[in-house]
Short mmCIF file of C-alpha atoms in Angstrom, two decimals:
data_model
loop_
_atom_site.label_atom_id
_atom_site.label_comp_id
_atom_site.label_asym_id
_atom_site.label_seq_id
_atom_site.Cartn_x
_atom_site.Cartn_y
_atom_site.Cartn_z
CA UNK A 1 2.78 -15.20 -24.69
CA UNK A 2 2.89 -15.46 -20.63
CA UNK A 3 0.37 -15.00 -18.63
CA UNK A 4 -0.24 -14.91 -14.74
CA UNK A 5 -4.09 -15.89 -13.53
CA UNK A 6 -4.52 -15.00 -9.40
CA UNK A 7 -7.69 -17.06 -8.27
CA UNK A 8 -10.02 -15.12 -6.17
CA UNK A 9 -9.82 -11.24 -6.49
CA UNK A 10 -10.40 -11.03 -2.37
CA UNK A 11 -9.56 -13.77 0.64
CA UNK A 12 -10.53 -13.27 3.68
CA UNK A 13 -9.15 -14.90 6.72
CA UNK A 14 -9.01 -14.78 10.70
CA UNK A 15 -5.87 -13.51 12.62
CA UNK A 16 -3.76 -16.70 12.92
CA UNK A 17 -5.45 -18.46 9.99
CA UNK A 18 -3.62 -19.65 7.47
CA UNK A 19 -2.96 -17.74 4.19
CA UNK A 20 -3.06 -19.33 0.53
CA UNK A 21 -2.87 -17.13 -1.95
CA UNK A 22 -3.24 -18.96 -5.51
CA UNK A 23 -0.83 -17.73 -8.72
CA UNK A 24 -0.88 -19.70 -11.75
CA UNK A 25 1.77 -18.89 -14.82
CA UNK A 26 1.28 -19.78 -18.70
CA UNK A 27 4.86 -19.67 -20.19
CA UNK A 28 6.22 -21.88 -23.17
CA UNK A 29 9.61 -21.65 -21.24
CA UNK A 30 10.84 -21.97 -17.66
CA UNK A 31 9.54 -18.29 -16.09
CA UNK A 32 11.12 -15.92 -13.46
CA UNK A 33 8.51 -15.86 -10.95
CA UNK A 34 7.95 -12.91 -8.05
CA UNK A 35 5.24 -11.54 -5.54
CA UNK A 36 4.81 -8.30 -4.59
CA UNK A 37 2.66 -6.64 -1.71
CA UNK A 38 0.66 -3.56 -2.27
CA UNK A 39 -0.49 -1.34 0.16
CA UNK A 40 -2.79 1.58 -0.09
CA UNK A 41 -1.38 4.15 -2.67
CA UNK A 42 2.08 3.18 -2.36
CA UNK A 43 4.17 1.35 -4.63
CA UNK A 44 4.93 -2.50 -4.85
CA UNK A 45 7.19 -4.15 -2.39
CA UNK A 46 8.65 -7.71 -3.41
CA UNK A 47 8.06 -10.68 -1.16
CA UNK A 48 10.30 -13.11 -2.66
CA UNK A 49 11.32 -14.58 -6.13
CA UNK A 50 12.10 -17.85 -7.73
CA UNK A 51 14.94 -17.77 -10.48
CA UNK A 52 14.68 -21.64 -10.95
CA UNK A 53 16.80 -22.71 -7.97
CA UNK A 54 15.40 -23.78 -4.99
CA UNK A 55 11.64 -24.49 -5.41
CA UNK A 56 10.55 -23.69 -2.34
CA UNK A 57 11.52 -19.60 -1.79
CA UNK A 58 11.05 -17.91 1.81
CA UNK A 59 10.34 -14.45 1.51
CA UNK A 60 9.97 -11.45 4.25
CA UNK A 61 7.35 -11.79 6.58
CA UNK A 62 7.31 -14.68 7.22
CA UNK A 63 5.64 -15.65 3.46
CA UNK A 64 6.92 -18.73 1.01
CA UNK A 65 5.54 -20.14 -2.40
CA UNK A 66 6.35 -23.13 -3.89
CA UNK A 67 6.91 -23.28 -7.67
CA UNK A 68 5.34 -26.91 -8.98
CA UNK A 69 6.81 -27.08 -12.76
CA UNK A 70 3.62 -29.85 -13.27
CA UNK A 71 1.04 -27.96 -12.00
CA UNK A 72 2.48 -24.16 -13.73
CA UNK A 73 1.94 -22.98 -10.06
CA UNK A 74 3.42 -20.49 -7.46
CA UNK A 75 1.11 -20.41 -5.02
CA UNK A 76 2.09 -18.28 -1.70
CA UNK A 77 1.29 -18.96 2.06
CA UNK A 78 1.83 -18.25 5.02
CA UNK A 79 1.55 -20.22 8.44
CA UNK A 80 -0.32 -17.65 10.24
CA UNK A 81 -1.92 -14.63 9.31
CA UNK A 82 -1.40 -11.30 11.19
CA UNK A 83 -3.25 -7.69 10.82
CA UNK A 84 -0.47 -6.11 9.12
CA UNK A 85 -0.72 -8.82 6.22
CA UNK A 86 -3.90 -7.00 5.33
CA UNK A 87 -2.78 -5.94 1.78
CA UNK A 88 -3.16 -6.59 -2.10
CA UNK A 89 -0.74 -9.52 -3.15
CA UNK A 90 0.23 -9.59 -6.84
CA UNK A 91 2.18 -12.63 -8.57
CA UNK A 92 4.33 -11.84 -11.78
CA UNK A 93 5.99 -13.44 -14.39
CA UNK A 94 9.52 -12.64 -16.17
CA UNK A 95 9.92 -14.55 -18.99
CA UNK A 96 12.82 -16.09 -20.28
CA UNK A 97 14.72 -17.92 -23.23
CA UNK A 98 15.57 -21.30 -24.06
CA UNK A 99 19.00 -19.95 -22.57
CA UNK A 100 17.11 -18.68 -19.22
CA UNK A 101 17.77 -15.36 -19.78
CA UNK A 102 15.16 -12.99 -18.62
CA UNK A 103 13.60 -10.92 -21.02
CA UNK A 104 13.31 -8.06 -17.62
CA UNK A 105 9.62 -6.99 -18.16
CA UNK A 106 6.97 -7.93 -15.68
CA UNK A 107 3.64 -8.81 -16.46
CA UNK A 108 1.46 -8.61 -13.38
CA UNK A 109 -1.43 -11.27 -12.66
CA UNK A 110 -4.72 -9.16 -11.58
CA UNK A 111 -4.51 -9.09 -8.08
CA UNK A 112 -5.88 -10.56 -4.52
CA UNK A 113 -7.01 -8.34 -1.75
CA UNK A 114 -6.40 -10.47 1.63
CA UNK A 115 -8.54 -8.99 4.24
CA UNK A 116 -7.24 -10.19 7.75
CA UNK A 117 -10.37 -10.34 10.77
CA UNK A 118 -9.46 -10.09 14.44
CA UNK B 1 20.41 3.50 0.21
CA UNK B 2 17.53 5.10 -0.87
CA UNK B 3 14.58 3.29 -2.97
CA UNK B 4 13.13 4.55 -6.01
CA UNK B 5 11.35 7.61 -5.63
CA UNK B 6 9.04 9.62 -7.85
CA UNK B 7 7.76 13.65 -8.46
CA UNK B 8 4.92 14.54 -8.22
CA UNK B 9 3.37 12.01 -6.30
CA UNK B 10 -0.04 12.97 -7.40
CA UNK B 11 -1.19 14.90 -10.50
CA UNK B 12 -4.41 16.31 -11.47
CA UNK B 13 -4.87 18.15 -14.79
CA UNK B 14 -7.89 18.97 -17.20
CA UNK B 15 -8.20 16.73 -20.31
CA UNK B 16 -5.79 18.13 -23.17
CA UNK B 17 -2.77 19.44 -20.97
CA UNK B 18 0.50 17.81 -21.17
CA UNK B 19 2.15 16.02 -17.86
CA UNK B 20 5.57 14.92 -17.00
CA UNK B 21 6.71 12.55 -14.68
CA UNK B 22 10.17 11.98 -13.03
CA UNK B 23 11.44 9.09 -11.59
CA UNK B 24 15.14 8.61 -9.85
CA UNK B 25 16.04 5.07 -9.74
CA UNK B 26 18.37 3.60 -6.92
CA UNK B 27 21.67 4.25 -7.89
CA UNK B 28 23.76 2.44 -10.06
CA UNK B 29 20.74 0.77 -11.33
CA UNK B 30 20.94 0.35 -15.13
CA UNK B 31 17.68 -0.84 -15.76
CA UNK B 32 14.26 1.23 -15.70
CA UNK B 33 10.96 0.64 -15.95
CA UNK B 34 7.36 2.25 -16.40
CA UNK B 35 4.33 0.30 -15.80
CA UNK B 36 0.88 1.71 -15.33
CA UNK B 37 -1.81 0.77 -12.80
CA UNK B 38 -5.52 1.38 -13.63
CA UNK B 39 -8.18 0.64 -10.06
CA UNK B 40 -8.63 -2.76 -9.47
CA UNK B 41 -5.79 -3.95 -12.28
CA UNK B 42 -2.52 -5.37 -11.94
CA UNK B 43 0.19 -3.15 -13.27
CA UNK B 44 0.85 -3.46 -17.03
CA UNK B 45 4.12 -3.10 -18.84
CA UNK B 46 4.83 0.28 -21.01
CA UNK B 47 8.44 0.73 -21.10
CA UNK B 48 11.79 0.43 -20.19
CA UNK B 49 15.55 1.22 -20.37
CA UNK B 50 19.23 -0.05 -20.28
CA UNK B 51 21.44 2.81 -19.17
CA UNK B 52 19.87 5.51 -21.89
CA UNK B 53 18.91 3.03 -24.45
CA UNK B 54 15.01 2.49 -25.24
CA UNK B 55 14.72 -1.43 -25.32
CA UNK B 56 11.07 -1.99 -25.49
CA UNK B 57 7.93 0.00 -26.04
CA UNK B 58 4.36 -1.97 -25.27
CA UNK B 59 1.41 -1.42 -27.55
CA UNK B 60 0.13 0.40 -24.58
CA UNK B 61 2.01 3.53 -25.34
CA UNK B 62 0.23 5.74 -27.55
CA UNK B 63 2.14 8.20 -30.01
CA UNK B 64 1.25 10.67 -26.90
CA UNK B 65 3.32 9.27 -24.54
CA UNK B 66 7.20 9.78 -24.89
CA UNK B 67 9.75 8.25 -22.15
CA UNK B 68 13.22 9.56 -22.20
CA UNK B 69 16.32 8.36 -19.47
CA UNK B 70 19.06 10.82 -20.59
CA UNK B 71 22.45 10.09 -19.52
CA UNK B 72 21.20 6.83 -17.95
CA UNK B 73 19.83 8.56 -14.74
CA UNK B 74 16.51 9.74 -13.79
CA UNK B 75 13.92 9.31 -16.35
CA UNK B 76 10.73 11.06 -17.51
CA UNK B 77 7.10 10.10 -18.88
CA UNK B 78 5.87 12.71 -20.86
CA UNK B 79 2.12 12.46 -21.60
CA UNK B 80 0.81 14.91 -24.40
CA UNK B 81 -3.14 16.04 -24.79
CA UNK B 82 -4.13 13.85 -21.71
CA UNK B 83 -7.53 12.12 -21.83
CA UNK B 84 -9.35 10.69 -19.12
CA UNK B 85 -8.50 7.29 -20.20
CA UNK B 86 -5.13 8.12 -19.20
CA UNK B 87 -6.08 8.35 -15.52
CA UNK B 88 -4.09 6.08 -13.34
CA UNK B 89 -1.33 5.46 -11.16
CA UNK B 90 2.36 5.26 -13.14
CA UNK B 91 4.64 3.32 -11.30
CA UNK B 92 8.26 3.37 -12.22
CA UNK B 93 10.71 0.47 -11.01
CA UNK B 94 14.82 0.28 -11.57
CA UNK B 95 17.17 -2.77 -11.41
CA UNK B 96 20.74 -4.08 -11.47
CA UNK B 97 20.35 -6.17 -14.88
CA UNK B 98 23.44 -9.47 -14.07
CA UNK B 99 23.65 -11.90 -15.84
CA UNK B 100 20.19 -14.02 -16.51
CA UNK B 101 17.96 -11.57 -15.03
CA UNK B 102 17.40 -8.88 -12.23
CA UNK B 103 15.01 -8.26 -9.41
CA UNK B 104 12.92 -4.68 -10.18
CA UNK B 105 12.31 -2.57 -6.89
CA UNK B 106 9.47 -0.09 -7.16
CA UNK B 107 8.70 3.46 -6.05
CA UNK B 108 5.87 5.21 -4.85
CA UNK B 109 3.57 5.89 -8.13
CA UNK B 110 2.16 8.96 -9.21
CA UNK B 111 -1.02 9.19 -9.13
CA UNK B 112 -2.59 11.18 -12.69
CA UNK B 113 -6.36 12.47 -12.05
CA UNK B 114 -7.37 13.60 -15.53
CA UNK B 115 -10.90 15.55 -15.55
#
């Protein structure tokens, strides 16, 4: 069964700093990989996605993850953080067949708060 | 274009009254789905839909819950003799299923307050 682990519930960094946010996948085939945003009481609002063709994705915002096959990763960053970035990040998995078709349902990793300082 | 959206936005209701959701996905979408967000938890998985067609059904639904998408529209959650277990924030998401897989865009959640 897939799974999604998000290391470290809450990250805190400065204005400008940059921001790693960690996602990493269990899946016994190649996944469908996304991250969302989350702000308060609204819904989710995807970043980006990787469907297995470029490894390195650029979202909105300025945000990109890499997926690293070796490492089951899909970690995102970005260069340098701003106020508005202050938000709960979540990193979910799609899984597929052996034919790479996605199976549609998401399941959802538990979630990083990124605080963002002045 | 307009996104996903979702009625009520919040809900509160005393423990063993029955609750119904709507959601209206973006149009033309023919996929739908319901997920459910408890504090501090990612979403989890309870349903979804091709067009009116039931695909899947997670553990997670209890024999109280009921999810119907008639004519491959809107679609409601039905929740029957709420508990307070059931409190939590329903979040309903639609896509345009091509091919090997689709990209789901959310809506706003409703939030249910069961006391």
């Amino acid at each position: 069964a897939q799974s999604v682990t998000q290391l470290g519930s809450h990250v805190s960094v400065s204005e400008g700093a940059l921001v790693l946010l960690r996602c990493n996948y269990s899946s016994s085939v190649p996944p469908y990989l996304f991250w969302y945003v989350q702000y308060p009481n609204q819904g989710l609002q995807l970043l980006l996605k990787y469907t297995s063709a470029a490894t390195l994705v650029k979202g909105i915002n300025g945000f990109e993850a890499e997926f690293k096959k070796s490492e089951t990763s899909f970690h995102l960053t970005k260069p340098s953080a701003h106020m508005s970035d202050a938000a709960e990040y979540f990193c979910a998995v799609s899984e597929s067949n052996a034919g790479g078709t996605s199976y549609g349902k998401l399941t959802f990793g538990q979630g990083t708060i990124l605080t963002v300082h002045p | 274009d307009t996104g996903v959206s979702q009625d009520p936005r919040h809900k509160i209701t005393k423990r063993g009254q029955n609750v119904t959701f709507r959601c209206d996905p973006i149009s033309e979408h023919n996929r739908l789905y319901w997920y459910r967000q408890t504090l501090g938890q990612g979403p989890e998985f309870l349903t979804y839909f091709q067009n009116e067609a039931q695909l899947e059904k997670s553990r997670l639904l209890s024999d109280r819950f009921s999810a119907e998408r008639p004519k491959g529209s809107f679609s409601t959650l039905e929740i029957q003799r709420t508990e307070q277990g059931d409190s939590a924030m329903y979040l309903c998401a639609s896509s345009l299923r091509r091919q090997s897989t689709d990209t789901q865009y959310f809506g706003p959640g409703t939030r249910l307050t069961v006391l």
